[in-house]
Coordinates of C-alpha atoms in Angstrom, one line a residue:
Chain A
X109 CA 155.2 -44.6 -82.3
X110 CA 151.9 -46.1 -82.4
X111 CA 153.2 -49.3 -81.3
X112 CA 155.5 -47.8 -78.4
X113 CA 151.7 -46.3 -77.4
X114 CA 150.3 -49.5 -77.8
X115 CA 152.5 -51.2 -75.6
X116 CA 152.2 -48.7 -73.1
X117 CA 150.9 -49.9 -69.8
X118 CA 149.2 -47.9 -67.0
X119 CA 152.3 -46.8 -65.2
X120 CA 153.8 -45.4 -68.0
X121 CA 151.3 -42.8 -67.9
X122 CA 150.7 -40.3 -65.0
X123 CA 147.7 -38.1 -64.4
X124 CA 148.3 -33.9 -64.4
X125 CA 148.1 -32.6 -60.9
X126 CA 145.2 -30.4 -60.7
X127 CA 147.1 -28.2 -58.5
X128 CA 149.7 -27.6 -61.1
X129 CA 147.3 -27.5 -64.0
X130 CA 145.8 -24.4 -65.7
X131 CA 142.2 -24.2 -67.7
X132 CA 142.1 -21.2 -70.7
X133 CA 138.7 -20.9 -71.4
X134 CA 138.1 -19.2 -75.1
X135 CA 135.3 -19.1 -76.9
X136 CA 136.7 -22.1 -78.8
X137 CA 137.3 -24.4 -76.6
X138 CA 139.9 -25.1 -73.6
X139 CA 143.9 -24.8 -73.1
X140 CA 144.9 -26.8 -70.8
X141 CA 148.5 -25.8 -69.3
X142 CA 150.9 -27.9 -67.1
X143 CA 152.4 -25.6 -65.0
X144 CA 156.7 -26.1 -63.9
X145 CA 157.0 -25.2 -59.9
X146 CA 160.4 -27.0 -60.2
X147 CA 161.4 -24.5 -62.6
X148 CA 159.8 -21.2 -62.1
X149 CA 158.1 -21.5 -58.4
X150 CA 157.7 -18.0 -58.2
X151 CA 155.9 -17.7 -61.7
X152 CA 153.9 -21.0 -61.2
X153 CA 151.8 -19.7 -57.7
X154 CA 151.3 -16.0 -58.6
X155 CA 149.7 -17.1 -62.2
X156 CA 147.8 -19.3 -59.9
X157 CA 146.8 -16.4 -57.5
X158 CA 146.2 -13.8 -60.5
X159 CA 144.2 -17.3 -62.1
X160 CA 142.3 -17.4 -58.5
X161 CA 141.6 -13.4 -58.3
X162 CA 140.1 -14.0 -61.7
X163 CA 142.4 -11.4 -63.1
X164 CA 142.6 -12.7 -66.7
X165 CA 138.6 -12.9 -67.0
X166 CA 137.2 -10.8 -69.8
X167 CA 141.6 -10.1 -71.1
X168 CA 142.4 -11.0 -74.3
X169 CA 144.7 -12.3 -76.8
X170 CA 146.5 -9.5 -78.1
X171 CA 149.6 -10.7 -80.2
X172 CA 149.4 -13.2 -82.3
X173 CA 153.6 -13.5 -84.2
X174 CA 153.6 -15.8 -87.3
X175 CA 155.9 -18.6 -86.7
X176 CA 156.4 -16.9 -83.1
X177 CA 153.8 -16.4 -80.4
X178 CA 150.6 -15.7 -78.9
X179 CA 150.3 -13.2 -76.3
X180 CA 147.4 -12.5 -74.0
X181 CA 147.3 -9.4 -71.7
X182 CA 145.3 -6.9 -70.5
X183 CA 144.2 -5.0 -73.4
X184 CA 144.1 -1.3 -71.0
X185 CA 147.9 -2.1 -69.5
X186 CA 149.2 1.2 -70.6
X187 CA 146.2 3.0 -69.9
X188 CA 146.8 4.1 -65.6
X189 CA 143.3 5.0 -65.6
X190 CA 141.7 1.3 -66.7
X191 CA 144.7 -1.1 -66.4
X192 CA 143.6 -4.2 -64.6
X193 CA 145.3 -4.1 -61.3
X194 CA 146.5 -7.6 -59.0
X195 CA 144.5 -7.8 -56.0
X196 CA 146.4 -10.2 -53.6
X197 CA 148.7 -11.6 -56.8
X198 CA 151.8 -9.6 -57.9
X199 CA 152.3 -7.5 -61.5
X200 CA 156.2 -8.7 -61.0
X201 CA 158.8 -11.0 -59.4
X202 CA 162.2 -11.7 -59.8
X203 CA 163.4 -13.5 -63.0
X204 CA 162.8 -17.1 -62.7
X205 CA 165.1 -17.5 -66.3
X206 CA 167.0 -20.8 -64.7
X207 CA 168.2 -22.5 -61.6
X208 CA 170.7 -23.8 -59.5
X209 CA 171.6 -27.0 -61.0
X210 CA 170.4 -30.2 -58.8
X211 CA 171.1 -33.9 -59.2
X212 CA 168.0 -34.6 -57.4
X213 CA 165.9 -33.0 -60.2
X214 CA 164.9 -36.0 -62.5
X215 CA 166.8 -35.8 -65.9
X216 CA 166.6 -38.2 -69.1
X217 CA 169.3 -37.0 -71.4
X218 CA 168.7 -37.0 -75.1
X219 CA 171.4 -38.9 -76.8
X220 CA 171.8 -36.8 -79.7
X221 CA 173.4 -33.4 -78.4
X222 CA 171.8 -29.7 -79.0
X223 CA 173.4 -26.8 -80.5
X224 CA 172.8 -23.9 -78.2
X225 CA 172.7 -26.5 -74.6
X226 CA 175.8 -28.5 -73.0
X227 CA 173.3 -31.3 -72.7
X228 CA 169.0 -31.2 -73.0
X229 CA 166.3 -33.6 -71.9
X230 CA 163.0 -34.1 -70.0
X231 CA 162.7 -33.6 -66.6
X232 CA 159.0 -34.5 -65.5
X233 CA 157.1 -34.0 -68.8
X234 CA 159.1 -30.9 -69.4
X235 CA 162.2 -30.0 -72.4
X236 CA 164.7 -29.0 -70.2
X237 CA 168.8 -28.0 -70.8
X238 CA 171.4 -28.1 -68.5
X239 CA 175.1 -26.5 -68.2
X240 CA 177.0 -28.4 -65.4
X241 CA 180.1 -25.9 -65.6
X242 CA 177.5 -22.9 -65.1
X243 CA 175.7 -24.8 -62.3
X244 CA 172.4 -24.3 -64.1
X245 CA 169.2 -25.6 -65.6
X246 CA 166.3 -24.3 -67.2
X247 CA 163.5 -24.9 -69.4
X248 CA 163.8 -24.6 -73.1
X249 CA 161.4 -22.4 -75.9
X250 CA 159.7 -24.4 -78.3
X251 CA 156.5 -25.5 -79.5
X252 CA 153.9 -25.1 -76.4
X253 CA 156.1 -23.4 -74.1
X254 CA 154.5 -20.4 -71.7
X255 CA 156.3 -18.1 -70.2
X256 CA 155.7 -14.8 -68.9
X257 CA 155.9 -11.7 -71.0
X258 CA 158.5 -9.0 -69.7
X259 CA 159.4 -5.4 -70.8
X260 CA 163.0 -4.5 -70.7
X261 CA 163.8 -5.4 -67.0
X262 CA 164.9 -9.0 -66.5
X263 CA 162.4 -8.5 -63.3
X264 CA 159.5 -6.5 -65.0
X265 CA 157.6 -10.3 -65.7
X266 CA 155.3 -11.8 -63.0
X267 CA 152.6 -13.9 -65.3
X268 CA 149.9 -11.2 -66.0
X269 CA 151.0 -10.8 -69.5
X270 CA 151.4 -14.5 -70.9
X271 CA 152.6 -16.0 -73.8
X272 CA 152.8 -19.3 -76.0
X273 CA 155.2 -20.5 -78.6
X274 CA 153.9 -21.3 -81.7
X275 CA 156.5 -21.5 -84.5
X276 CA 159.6 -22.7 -84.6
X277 CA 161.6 -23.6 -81.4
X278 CA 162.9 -19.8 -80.7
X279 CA 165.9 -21.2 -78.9
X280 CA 167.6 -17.2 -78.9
X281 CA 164.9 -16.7 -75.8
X282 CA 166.3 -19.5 -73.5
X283 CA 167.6 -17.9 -70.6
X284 CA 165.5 -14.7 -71.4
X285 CA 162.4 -15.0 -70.3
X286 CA 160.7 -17.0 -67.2
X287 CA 159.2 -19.9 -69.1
X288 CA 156.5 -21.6 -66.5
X289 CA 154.8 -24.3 -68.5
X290 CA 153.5 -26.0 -71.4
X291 CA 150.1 -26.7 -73.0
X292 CA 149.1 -30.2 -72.8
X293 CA 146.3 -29.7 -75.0
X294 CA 144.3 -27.3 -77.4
X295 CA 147.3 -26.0 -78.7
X296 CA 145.9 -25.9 -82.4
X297 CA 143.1 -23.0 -80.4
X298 CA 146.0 -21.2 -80.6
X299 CA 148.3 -21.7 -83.2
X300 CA 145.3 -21.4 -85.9
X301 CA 144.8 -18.1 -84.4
X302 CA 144.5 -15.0 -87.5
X303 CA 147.8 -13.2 -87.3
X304 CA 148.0 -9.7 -86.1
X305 CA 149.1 -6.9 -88.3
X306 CA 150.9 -4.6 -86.3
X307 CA 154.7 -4.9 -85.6
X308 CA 155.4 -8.1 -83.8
X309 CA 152.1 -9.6 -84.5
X310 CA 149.5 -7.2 -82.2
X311 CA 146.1 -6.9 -83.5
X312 CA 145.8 -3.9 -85.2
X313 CA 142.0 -3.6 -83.7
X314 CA 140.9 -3.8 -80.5
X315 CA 137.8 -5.9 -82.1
X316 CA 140.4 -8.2 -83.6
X317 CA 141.5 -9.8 -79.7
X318 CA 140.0 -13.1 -78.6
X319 CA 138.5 -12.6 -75.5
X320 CA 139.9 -15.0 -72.5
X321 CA 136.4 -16.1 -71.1
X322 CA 138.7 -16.7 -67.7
X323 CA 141.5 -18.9 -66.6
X324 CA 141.3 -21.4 -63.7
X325 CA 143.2 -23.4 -61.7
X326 CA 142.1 -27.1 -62.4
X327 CA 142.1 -28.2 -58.6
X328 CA 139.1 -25.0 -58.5
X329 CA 137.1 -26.6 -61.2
X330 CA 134.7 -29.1 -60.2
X331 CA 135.6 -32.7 -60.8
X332 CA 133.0 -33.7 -63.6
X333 CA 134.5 -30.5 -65.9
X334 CA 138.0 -31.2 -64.8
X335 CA 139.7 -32.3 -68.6
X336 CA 140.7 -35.9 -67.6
X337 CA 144.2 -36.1 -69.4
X338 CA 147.5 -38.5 -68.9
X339 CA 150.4 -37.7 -69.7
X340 CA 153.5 -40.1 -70.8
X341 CA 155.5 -40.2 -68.0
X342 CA 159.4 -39.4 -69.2
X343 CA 161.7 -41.0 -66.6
X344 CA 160.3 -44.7 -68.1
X345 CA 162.1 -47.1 -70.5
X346 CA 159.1 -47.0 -72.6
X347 CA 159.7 -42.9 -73.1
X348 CA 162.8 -43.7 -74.4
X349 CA 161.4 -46.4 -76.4
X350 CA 159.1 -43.7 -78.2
X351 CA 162.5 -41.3 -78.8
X352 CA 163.8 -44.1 -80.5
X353 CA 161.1 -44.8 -82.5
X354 CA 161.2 -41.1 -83.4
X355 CA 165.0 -40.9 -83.4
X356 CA 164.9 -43.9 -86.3
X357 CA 161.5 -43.7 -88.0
X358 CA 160.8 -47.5 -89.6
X359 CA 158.0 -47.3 -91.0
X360 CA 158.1 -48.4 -94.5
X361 CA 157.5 -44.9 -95.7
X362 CA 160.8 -43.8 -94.2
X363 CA 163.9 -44.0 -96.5
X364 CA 165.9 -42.8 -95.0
X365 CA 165.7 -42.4 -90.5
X366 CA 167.5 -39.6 -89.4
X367 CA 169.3 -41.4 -86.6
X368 CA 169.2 -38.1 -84.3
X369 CA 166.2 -36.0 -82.7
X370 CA 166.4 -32.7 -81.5
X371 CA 164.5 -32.1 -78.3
X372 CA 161.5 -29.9 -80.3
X373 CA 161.1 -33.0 -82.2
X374 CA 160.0 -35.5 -79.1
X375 CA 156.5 -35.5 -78.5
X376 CA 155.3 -35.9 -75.2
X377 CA 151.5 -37.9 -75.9
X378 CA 148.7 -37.1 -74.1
X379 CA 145.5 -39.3 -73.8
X380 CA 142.0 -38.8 -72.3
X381 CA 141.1 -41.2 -69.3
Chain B
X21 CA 168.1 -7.1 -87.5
X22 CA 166.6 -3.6 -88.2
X23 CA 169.8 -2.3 -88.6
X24 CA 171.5 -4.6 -91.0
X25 CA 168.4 -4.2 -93.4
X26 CA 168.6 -0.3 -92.7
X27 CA 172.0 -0.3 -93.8
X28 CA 171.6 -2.9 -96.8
X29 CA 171.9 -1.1 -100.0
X30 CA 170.0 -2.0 -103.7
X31 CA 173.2 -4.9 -104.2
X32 CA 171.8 -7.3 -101.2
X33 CA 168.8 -7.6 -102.9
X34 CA 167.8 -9.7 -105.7
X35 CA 164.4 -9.5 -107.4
X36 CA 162.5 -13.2 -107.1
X37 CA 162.9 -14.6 -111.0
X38 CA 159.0 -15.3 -112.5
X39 CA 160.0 -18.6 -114.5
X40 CA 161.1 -19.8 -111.0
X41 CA 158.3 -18.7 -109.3
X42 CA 154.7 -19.6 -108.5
X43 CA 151.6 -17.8 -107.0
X44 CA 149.1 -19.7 -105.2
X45 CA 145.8 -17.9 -105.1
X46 CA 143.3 -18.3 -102.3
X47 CA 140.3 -16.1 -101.5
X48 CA 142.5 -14.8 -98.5
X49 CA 145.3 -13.9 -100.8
X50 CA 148.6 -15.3 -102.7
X51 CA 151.2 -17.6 -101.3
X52 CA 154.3 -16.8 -103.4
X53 CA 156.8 -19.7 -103.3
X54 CA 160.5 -19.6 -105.2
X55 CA 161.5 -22.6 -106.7
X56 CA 164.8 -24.0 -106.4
X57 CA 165.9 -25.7 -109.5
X58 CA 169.0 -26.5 -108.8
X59 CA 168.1 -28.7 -106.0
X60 CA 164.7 -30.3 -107.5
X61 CA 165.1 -29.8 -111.6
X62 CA 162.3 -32.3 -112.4
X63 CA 159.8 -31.5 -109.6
X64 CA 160.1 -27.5 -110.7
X65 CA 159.7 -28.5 -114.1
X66 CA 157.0 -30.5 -113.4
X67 CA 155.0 -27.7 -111.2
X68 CA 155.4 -25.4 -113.8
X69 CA 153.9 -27.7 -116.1
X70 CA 151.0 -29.1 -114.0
X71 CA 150.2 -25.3 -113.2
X72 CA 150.5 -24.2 -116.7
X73 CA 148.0 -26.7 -117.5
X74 CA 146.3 -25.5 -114.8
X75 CA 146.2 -28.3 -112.9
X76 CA 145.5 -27.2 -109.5
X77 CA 142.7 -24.8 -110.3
X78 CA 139.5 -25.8 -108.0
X79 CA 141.9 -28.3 -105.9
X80 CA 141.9 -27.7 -102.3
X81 CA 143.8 -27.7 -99.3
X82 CA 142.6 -30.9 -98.1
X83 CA 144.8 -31.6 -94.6
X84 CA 146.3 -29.0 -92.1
X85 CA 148.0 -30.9 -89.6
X86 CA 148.9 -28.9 -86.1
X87 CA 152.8 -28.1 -85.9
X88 CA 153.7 -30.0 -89.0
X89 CA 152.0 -29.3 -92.6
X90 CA 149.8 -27.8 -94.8
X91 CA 148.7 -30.6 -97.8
X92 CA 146.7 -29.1 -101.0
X93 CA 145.8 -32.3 -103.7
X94 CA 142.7 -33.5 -105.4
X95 CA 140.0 -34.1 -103.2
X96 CA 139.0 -36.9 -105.8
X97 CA 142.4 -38.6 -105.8
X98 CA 141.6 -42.0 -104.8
X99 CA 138.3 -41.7 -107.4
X100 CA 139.5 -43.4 -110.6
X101 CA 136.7 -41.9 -112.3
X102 CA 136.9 -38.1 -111.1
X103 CA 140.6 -38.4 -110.3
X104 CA 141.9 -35.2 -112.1
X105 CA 144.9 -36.6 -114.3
X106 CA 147.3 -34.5 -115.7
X107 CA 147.8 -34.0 -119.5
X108 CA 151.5 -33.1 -120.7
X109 CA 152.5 -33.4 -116.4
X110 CA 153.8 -35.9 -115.2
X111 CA 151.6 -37.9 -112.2
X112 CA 155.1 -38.8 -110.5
X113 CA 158.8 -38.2 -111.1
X114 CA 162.1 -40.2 -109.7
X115 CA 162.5 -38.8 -106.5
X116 CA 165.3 -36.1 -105.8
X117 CA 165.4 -36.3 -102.2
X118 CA 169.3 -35.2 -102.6
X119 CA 171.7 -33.8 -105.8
X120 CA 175.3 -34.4 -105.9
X121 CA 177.4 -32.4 -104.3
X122 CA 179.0 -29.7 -106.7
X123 CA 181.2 -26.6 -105.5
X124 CA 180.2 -24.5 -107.8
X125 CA 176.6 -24.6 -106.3
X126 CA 176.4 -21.6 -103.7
X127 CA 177.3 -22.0 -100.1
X128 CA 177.3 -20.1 -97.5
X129 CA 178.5 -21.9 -94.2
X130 CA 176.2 -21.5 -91.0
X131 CA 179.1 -21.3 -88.0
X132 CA 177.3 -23.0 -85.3
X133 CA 177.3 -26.5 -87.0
X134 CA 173.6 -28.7 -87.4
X135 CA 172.7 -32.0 -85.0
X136 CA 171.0 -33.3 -88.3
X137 CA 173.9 -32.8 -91.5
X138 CA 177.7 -32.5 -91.5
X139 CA 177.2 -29.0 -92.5
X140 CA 174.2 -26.6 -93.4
X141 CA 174.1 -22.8 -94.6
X142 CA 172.6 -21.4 -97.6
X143 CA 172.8 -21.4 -101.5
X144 CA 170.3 -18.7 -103.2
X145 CA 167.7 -18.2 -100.9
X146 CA 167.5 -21.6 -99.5
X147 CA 168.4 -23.7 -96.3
X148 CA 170.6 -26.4 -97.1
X149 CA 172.7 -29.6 -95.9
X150 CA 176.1 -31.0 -97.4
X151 CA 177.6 -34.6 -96.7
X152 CA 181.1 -34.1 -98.5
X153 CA 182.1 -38.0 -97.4
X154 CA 178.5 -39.3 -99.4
X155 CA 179.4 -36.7 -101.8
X156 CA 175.4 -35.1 -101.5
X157 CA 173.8 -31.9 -100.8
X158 CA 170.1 -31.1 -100.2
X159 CA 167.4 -29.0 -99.1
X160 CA 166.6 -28.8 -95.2
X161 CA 163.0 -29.2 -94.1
X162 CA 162.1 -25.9 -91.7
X163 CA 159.0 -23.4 -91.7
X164 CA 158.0 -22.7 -95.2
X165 CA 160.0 -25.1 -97.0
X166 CA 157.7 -26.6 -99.7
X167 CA 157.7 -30.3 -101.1
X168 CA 155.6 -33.3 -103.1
X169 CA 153.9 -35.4 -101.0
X170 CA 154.3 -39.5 -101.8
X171 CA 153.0 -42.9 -101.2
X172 CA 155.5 -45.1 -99.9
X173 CA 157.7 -45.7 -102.9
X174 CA 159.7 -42.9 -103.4
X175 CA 159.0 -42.0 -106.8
X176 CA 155.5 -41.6 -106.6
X177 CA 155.6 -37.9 -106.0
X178 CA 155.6 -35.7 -108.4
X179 CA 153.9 -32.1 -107.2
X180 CA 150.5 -32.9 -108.3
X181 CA 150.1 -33.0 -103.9
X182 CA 152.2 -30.2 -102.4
X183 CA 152.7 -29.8 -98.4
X184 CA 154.1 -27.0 -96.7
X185 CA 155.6 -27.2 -93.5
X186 CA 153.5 -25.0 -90.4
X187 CA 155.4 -26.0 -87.8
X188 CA 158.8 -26.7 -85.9
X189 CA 161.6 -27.9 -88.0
X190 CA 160.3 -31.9 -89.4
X191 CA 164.2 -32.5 -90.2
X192 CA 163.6 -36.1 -89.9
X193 CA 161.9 -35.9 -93.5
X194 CA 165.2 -34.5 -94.7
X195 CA 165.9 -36.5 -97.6
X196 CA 163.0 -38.2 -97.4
X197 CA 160.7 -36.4 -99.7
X198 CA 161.2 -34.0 -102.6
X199 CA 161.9 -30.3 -101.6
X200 CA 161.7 -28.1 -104.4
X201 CA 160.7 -24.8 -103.1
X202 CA 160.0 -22.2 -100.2
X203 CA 157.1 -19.9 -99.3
X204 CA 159.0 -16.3 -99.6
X205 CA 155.2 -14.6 -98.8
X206 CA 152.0 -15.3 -97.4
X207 CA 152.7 -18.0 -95.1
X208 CA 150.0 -16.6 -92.5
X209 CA 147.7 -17.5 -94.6
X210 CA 148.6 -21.2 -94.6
X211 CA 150.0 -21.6 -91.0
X212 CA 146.3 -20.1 -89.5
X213 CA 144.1 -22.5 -91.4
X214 CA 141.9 -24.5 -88.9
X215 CA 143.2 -27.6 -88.6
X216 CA 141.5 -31.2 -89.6
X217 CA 140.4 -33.7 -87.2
X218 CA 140.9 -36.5 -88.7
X219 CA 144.0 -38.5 -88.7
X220 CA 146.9 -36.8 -89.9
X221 CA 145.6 -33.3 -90.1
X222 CA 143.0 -34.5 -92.9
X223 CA 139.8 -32.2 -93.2
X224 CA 136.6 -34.7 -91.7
X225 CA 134.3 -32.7 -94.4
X226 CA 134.5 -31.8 -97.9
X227 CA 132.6 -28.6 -97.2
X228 CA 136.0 -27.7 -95.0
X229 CA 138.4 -28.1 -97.8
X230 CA 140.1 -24.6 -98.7
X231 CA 139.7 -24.0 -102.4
X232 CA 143.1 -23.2 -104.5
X233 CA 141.8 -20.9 -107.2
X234 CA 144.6 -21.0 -109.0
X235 CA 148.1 -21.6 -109.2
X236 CA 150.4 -20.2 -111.8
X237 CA 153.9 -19.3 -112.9
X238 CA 154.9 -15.3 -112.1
X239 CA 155.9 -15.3 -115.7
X240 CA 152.6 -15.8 -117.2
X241 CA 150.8 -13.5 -115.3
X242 CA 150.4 -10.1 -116.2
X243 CA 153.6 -7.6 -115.2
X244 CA 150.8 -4.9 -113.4
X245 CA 148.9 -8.4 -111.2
X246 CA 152.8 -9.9 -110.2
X247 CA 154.0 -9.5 -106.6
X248 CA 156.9 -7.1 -107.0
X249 CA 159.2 -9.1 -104.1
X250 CA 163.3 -8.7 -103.3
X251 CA 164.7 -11.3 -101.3
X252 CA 168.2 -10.3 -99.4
X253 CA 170.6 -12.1 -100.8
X254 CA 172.4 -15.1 -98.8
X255 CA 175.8 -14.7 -100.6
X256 CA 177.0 -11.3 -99.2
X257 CA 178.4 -9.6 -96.2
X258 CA 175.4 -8.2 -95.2
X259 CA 173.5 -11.7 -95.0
X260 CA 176.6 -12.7 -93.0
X261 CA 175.8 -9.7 -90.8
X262 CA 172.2 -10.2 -90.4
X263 CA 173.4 -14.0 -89.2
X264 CA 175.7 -12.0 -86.7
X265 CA 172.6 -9.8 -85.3
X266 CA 170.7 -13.1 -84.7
X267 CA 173.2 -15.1 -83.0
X268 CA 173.8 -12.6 -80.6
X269 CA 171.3 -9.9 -80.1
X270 CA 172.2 -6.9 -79.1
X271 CA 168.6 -5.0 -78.3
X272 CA 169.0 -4.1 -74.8
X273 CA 165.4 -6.6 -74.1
X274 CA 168.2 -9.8 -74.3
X275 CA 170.0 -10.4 -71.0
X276 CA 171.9 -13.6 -72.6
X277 CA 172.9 -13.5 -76.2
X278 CA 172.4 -17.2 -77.5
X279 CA 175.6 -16.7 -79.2
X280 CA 174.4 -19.5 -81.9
X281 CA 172.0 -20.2 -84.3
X282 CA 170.3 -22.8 -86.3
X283 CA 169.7 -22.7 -89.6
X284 CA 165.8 -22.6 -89.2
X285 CA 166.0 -19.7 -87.1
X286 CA 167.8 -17.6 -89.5
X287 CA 165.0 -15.0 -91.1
X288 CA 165.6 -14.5 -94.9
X289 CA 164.5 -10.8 -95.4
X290 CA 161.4 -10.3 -97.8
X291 CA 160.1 -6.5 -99.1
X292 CA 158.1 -4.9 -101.9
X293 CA 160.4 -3.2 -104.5

């Protein structure tokens, strides 16, 4: 892989669209989210309205699932009295769990297959799967992902509850839940996060959350504390240059390459400016 | 899920054997990890040996590498003269990346079929792959799966360095490096460790390494200090049923039963006697 980076040149890179990028602010540093409009439109510009009412300001992170997720929320959501309420931004839209199947939607296929997916690859820096005979596509769950958080209603998600997979691809959610993005960066803020207690991972304490300084919309951050990343562009010969060095590891270490990759197991690199 | 372990009864349960099992002591608690002799005889052995010795005692985690591993080893390893060497241990073993494949080892078939292996399911407690036409079985890298680290030839493992895998599935090391156990408790306490900036998840500072106190065999530590574990059996109905209950979820919160599984999203049920 480090030679496939190596031999990268500048257009096999691409810079994130500030529009379409997300800034987590926590005490520890910065996530930075690539958001999916192609995916989840609905989910991508109400998190960006709740992001530009400063909704999630002074929220927290109040799940934190071993092998699972992290969840942040408003800490008061079942209280009536001091639940956080939108202002111009919605508490719920439609289910954005896949879409219409397009040919004009960019699509590199992995060679090797997947078992829950007719076919999966990357469509724009994102792990995607697609079912022809259904007529749909969506984005898949594994390491990074963000979608939005939802009770029992396929439409009671909208973005103000938000969560990130940090464990094992949970491939059983595909389909379930309106995935939006994917973090780009910070991701070990997350991951290295204590675990919560409580069934499914909450916090037992409300001194236990990490506080969410506030979340911004990159294109509302000035330019000098914008994070300057690129992102390996995924619709070039030289992504699928990387899969194969992935797909058939030769350094000398490896005895043995695998000869397949499963989609969780392509990185997508990143680089500062 | 919740169901299927409601309904299990004392027989789908098996208590963890002490010979074959290990406790890792940190200050934030144990790590308890099975072995699996029949898949890594000499690596097991030679564990037990290094950690009856006591071996590992004041060693430390040393790298903690985001979505991939957690690596304990000598700090002084590459220091001839404070190198900690083992005295009736072995320093490294033939490698036993694979065993021959034997049908009167324990399998249990996983339905849904692997992108990796001709075939993977389960024998006692542990993930596993069969090739019938190279006439091999082995153990499958996933989330908790515990093996010796090596130097590029493949016998110079040999458990004095142990990694854990933290993240998504590494399958691509399948076969590659010698498997020999699995975390059955206290994985949190591994997977939340603050990750190392330098390359490959390495800690920058000694004063960031996280001490092992100890590690030693269940069976030589006092009956009242052991952790009194049962793991649900793999080889009975109600394993096969708790397989069903993940494949297709029935909790009313899933709109689309996946309908398939792979094997590292199969849960192996843990609880205090």
């Amino acid at each position: 892989m480090a030679e496939v980076l190596k031999a990268s040149t500048p257009d096999d890179w691409r810079p994130l669209d500030p529009e379409n990028t997300i800034y987590v602010e926590l005490a520890m540093g910065r996530v930075v989210i690539e958001l999916a409009p192609e995916f989840a439109p609905l989910h991508v510009e109400n998190v960006k309205a709740l992001a530009r009412e400063h909704y999630f300001d002074g929220l927290a992170i109040v799940r934190v699932q071993d092998n699972y997720v992290v969840q942040w929320a408003d800490p008061n959501a079942e209280n009536p009295q001091l639940a956080r309420k939108p202002k111009t931004a919605k508490k719920s839209l439609s289910a954005e769990f896949d879409r219409d199947f397009d040919t004009k939607i960019p699509f590199e296929r992995l060679p090797d297959g997947d078992l829950y997916a007719d076919e999966v690859g990357f469509s724009g820096g994102f792990p995607i799967a697609r079912d022809r005979h259904r007529g749909k596509m969506w984005l898949v769950h594994g390491y990074g992902m963000v979608g939005a958080g939802r009770d029992v209603a396929a439409n009671s998600g909208g973005g103000t509850e938000i969560y990130v997979v940090i464990g094992n691809a949970p491939r059983h959610l595909d389909r379930n839940v309106s995935l939006f993005g994917r973090v780009v960066q910070g991701m070990e803020l997350l991951s290295s996060l204590p675990r919560g207690t409580r069934e499914m991972g909450f916090y037992a304490k409300p001194q236990e959350h990490v506080p969410i300084k506030s979340i911004r919309v990159a294109a509302d951050v000035p330019v000098a504390e914008r994070s300057n990343l690129e992102i390996m562009r995924t619709d070039t010969p030289r992504f699928q240059e990387l899969i194969e060095s992935r797909r058939n590891r030769r350094e000398e270490w490896f005895q043995r390459p695998a000869g397949r990759i499963e989609i969780n197991s392509v990185p997508i690199p990143v680089r500062v400016k």
